[in-house]
PDB file of C-alpha atoms in Angstrom:
ATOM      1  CA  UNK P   8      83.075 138.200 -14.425  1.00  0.00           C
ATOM      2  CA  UNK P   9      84.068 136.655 -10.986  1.00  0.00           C
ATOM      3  CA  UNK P  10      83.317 133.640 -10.244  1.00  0.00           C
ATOM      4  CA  UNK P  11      83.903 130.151  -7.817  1.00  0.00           C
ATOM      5  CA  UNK P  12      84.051 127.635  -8.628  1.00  0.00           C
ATOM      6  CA  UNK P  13      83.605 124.626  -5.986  1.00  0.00           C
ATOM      7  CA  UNK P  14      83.846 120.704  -6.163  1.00  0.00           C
ATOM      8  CA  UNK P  15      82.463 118.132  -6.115  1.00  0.00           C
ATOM      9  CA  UNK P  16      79.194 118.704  -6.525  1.00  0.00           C
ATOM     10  CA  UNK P  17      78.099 115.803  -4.579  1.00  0.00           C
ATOM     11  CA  UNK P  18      80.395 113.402  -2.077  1.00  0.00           C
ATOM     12  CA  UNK P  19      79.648 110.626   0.243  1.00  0.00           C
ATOM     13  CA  UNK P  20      82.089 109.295   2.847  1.00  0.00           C
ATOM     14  CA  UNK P  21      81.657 106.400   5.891  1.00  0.00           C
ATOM     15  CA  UNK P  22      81.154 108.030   9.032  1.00  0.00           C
ATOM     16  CA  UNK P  23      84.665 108.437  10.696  1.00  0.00           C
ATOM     17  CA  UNK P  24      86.263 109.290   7.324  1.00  0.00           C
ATOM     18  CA  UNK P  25      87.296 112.410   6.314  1.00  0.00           C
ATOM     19  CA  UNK P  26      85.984 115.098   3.572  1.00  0.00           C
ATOM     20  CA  UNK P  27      87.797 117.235   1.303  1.00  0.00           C
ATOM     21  CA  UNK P  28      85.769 120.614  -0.056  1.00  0.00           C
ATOM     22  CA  UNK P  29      87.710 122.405  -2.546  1.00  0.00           C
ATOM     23  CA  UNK P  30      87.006 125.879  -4.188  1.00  0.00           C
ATOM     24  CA  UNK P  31      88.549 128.029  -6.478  1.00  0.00           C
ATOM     25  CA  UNK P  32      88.163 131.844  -6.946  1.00  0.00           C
ATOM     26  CA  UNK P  33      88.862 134.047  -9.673  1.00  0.00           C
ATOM     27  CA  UNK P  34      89.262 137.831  -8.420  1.00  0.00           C
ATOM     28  CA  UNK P  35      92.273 138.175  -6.993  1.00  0.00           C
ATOM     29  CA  UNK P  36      90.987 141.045  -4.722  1.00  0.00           C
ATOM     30  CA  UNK P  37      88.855 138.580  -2.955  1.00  0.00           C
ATOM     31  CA  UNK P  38      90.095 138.441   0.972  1.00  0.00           C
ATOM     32  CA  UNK P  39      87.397 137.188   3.293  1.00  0.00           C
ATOM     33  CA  UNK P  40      86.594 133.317   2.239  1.00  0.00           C
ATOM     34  CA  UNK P  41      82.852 132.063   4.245  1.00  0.00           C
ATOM     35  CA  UNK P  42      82.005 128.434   4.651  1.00  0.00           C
ATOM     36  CA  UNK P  43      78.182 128.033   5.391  1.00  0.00           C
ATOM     37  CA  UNK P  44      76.422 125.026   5.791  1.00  0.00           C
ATOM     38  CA  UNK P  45      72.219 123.972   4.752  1.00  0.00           C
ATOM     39  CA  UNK P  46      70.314 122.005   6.025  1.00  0.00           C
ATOM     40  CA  UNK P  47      67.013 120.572   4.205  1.00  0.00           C
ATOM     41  CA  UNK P  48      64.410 123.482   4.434  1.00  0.00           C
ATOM     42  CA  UNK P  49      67.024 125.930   6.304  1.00  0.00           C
ATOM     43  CA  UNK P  50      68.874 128.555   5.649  1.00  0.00           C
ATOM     44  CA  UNK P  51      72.724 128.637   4.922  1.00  0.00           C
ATOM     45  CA  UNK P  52      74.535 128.505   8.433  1.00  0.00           C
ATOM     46  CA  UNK P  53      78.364 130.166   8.373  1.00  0.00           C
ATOM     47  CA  UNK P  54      80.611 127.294  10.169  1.00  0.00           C
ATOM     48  CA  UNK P  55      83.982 128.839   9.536  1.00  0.00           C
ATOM     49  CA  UNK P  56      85.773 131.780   7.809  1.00  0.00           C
ATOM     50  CA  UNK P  57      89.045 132.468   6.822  1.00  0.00           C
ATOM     51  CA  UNK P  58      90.486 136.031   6.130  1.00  0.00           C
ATOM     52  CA  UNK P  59      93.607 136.501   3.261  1.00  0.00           C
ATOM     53  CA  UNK P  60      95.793 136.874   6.132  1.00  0.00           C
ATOM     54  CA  UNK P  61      95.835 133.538   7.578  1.00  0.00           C
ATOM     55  CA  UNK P  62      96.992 130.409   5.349  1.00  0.00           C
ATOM     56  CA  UNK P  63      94.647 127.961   7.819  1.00  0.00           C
ATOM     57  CA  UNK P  64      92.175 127.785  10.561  1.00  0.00           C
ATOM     58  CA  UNK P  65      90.464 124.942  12.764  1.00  0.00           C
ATOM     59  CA  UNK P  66      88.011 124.843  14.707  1.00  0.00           C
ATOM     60  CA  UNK P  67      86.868 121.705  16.352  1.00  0.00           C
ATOM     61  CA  UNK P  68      86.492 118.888  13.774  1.00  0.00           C
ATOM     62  CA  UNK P  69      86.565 121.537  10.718  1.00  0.00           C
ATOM     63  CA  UNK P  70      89.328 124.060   9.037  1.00  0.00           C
ATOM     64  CA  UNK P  71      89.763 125.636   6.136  1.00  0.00           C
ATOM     65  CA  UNK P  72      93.064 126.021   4.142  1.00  0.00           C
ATOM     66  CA  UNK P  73      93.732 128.747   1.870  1.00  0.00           C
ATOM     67  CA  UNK P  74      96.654 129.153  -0.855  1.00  0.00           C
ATOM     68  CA  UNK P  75      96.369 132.890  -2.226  1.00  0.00           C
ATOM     69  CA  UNK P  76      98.545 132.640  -4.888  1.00  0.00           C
ATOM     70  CA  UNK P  77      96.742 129.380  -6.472  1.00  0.00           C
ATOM     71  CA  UNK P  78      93.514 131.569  -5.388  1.00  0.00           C
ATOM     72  CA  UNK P  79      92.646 127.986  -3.894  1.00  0.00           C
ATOM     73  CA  UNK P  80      90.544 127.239  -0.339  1.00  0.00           C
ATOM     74  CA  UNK P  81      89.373 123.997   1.191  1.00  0.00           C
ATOM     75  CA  UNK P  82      87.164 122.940   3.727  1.00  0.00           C
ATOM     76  CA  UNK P  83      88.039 119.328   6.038  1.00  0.00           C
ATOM     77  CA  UNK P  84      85.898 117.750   7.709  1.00  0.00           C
ATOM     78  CA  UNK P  85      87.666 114.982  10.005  1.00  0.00           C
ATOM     79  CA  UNK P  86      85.275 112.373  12.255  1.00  0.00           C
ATOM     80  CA  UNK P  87      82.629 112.368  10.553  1.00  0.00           C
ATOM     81  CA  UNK P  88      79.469 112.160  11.665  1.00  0.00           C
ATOM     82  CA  UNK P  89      75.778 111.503  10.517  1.00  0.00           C
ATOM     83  CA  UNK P  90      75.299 114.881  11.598  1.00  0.00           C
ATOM     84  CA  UNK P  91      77.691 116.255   9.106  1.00  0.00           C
ATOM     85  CA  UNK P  92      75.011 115.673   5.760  1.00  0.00           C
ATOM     86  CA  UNK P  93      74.215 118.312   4.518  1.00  0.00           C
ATOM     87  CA  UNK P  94      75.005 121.107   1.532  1.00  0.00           C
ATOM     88  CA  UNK P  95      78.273 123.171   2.206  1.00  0.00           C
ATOM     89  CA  UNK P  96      78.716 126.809   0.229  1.00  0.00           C
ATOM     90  CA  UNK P  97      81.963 128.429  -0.202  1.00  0.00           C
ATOM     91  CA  UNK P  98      81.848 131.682  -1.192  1.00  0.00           C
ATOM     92  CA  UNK P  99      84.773 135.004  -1.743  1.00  0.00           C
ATOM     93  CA  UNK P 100      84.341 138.327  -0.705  1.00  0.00           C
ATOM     94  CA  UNK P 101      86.192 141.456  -2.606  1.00  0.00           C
ATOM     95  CA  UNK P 102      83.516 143.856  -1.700  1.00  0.00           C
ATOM     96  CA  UNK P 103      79.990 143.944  -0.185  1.00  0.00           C
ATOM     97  CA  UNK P 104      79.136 140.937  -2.037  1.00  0.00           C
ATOM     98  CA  UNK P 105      79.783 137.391  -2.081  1.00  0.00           C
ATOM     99  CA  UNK P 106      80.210 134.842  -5.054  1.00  0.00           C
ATOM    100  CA  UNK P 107      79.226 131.555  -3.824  1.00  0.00           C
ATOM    101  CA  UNK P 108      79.913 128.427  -5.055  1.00  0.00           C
ATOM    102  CA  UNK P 109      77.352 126.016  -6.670  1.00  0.00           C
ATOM    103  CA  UNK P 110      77.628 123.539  -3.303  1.00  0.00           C
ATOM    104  CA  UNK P 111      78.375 120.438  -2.397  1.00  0.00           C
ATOM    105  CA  UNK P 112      76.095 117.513  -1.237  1.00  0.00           C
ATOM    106  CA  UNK P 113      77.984 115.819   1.641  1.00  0.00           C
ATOM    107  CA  UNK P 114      76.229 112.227   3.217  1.00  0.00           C
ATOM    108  CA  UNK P 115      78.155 111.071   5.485  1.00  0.00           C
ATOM    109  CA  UNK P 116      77.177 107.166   5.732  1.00  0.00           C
ATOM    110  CA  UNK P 117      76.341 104.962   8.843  1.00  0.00           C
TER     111      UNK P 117
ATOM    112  CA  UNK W  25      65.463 134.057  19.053  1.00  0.00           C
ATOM    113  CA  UNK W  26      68.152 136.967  17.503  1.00  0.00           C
ATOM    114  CA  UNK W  27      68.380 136.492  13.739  1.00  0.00           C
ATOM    115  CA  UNK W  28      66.800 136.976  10.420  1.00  0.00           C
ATOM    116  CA  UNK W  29      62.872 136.486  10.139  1.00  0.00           C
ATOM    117  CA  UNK W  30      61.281 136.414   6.528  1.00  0.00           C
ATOM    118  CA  UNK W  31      57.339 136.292   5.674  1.00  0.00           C
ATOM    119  CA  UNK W  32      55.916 134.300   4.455  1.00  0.00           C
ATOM    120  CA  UNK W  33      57.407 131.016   4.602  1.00  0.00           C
ATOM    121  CA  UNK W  34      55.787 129.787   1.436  1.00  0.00           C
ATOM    122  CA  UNK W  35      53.914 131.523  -1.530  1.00  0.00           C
ATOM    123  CA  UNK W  36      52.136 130.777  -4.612  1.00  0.00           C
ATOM    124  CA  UNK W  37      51.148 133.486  -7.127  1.00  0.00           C
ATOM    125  CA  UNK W  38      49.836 133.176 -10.207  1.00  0.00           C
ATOM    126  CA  UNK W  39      51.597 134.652 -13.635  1.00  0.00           C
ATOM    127  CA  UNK W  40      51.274 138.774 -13.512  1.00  0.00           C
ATOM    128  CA  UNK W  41      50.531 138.703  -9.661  1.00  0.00           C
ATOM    129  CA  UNK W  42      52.498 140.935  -7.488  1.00  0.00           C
ATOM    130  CA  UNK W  43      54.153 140.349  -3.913  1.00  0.00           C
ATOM    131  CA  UNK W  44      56.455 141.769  -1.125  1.00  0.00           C
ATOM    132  CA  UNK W  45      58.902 139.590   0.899  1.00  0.00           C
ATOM    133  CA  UNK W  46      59.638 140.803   3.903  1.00  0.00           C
ATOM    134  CA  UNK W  47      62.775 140.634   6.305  1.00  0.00           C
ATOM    135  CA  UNK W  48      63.299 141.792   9.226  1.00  0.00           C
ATOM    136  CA  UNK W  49      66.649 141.553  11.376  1.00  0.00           C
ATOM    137  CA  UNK W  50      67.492 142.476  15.441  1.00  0.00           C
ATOM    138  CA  UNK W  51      71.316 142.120  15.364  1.00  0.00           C
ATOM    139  CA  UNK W  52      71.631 145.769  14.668  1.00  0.00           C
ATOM    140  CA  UNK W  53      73.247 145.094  11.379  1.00  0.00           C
ATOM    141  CA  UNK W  54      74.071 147.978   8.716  1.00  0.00           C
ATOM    142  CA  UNK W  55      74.423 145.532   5.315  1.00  0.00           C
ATOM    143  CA  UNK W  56      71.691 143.602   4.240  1.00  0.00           C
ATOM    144  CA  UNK W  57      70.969 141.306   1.151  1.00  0.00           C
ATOM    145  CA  UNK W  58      68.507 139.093  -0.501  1.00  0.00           C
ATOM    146  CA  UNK W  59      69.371 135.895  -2.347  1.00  0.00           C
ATOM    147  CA  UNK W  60      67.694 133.396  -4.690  1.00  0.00           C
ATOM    148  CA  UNK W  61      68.237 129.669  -4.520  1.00  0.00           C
ATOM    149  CA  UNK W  62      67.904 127.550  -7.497  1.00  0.00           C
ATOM    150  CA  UNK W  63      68.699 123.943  -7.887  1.00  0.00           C
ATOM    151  CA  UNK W  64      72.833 123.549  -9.694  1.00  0.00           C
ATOM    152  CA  UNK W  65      72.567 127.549  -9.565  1.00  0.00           C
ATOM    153  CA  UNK W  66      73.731 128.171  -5.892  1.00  0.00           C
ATOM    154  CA  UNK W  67      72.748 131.099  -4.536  1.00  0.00           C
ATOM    155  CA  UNK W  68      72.808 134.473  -6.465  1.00  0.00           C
ATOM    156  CA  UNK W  69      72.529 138.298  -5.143  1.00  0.00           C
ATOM    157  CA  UNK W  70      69.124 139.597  -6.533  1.00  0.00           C
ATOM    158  CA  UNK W  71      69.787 143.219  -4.428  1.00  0.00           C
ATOM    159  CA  UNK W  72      71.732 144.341  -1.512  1.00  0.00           C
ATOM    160  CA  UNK W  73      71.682 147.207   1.032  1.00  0.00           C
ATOM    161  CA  UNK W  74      75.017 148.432   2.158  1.00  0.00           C
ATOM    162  CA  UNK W  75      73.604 150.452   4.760  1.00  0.00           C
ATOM    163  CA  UNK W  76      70.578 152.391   5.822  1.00  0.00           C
ATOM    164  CA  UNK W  77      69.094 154.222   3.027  1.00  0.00           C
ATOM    165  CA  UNK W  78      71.234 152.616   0.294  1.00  0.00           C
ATOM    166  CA  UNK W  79      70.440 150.051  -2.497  1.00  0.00           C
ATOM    167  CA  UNK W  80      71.987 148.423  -4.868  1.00  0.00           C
ATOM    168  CA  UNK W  81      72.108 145.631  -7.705  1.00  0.00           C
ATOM    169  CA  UNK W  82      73.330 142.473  -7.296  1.00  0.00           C
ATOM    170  CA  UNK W  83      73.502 139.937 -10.255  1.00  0.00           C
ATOM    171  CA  UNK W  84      70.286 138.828 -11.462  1.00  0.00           C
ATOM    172  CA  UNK W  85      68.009 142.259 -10.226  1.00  0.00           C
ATOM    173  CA  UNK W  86      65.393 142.045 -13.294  1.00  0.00           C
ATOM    174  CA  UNK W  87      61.887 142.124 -12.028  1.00  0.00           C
ATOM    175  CA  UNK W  88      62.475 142.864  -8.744  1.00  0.00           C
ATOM    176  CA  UNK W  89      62.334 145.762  -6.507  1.00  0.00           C
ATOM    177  CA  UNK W  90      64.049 146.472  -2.953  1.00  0.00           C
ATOM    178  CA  UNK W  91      63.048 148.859  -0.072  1.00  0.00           C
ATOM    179  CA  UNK W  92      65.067 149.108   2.837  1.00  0.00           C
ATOM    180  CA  UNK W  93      62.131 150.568   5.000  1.00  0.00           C
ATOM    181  CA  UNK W  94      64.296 151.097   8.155  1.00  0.00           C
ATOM    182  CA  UNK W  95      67.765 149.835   9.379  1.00  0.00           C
ATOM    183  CA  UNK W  96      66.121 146.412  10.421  1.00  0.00           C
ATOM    184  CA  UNK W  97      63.738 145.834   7.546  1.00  0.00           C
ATOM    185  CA  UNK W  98      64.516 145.017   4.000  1.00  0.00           C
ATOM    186  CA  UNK W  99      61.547 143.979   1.329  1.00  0.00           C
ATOM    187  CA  UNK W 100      61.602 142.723  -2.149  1.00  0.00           C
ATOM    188  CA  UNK W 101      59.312 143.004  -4.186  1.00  0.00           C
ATOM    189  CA  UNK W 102      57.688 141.198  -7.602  1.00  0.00           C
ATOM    190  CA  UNK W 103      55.734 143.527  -9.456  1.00  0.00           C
ATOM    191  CA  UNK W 104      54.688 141.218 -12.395  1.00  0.00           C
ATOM    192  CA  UNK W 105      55.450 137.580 -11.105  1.00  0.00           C
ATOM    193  CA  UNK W 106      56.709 134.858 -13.769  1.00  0.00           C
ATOM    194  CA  UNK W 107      57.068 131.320 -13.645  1.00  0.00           C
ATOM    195  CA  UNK W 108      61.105 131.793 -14.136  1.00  0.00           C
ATOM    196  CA  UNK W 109      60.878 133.351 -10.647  1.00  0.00           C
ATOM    197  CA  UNK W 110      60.074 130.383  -8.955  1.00  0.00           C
ATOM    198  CA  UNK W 111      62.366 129.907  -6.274  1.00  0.00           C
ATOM    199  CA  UNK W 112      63.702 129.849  -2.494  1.00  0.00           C
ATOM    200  CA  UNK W 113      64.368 133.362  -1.689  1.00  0.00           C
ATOM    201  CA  UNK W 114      66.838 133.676   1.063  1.00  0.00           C
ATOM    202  CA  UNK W 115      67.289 137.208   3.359  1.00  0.00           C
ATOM    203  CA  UNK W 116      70.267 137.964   4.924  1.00  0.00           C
ATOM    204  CA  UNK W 117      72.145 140.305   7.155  1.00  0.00           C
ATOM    205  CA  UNK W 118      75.709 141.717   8.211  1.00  0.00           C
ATOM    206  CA  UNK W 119      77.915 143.665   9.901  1.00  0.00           C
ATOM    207  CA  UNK W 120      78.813 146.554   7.359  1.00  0.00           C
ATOM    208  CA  UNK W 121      81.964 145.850   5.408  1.00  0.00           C
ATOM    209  CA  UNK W 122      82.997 143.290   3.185  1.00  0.00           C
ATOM    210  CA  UNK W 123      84.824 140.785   5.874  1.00  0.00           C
ATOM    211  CA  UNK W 124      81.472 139.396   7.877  1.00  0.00           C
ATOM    212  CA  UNK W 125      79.786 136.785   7.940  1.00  0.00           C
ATOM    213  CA  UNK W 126      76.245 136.884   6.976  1.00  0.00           C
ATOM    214  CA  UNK W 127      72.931 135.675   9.362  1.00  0.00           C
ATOM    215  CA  UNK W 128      70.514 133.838   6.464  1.00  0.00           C
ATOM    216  CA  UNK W 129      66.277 133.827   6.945  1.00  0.00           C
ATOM    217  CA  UNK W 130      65.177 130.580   6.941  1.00  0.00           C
ATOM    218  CA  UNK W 131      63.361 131.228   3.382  1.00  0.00           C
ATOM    219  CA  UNK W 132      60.927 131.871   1.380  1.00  0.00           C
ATOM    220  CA  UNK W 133      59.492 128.843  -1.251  1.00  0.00           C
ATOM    221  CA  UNK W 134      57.519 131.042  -3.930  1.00  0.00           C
ATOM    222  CA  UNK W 135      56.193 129.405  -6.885  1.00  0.00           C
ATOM    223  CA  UNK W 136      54.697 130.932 -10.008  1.00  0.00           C
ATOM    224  CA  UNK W 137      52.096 129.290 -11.939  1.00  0.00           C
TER     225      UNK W 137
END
């Protein structure tokens, strides 16, 4: 069946640095790609999307990259911040449903 | 606040009990969905509601039940709870379609003893 696949699972970076989320997707009908973030004892936030359409899009300190024929996307996170720790879902849309990727822990370190 | 609000915000049942979950949404959304969150699992579609009076199985829909009351409320239900159905049940809504984002609940922590 479809499925993502996302890594890493965890990652820690110094505050400042950078950090590199990568997914991969395997139904190629998939054209809306969602990047949520959670928070301990939230729910998942959306923080960016990308649509099949576009190859990248920023916004702020975050974009997301996607290669369509690789079925690859990525999420970067530049600057850093304290702020930024937290679990970040990818997930790929072909129909009404997502498949969402197992997450990533990102601490971002003082 | 505009959003997703789920009841009750923690649960515990004992084996065989039943429960609803409720969710309720004022964005005026059509699709609606809820999720379960286990640990290494991510998060996996128990049922969805495309739009108003429309259900529909998602991936892991054993031993639950969905009614999607009105176009802002969406339940699920455990007729028979088991321990395997401990978990964070998350709520969520969207704009109809396949290319939205979706609004997430803030959860529900049931365990099942």
């Amino acid at each position: 069946g479809e499925n993502v696949e996302q890594h890493p699972s965890t990652l820690s970076v110094q505050e400042g640095d950078s950090a590199v989320i990568k997914c991969t997707y395997s139904d190629s009908a998939s054209n809306y790609f969602p990047w949520y973030k959670q928070e301990l004892g939230k729910g998942p936030q959306l923080i960016i999307d990308i649509r099949s359409n576009v190859g990248e899009k920023k916004d702020q300190r975050i974009a997301v990259t996607l290669n369509k024929t690789a079925k690859h996307f990525s999420l970067h996170i530049t600057e850093t911040q304290p702020e930024d720790s937290a679990v970040y879902f990818c997930a790929a849309s072909a129909t009404y449903k997502y498949i969402f990727g197992t997450g990533t822990r990102l601490k971002v370190l003082a | 606040n505009a959003g997703v609000t789920q009841t009750p915000k923690f649960q515990v049942l004992k084996t065989g009990q039943s429960m609803t979950l409720q969710c309720a949404q004022d964005m005026n959304h059509n699709s609606m969905y809820w999720y379960r969150q286990d640990p290494g699992m991510g998060l996996r579609l128990i049922y969805y509601s495309a739009s108003e009076g429309t259900t529909d199985k998602g991936e892991v829909p054993n031993g639950y039940n969905v009614s999607r009351l009105n176009k802002r409320e969406f339940s699920l239900r455990l007729e028979s709870a088991a321990p395997s159905q401990t978990s964070v049940y998350f709520c969520a809504s969207s704009e109809e379609g396949r290319s939205y984002g979706y609004t997430f609940g803030s959860g529900t922590r049931l365990t099942v003893v």
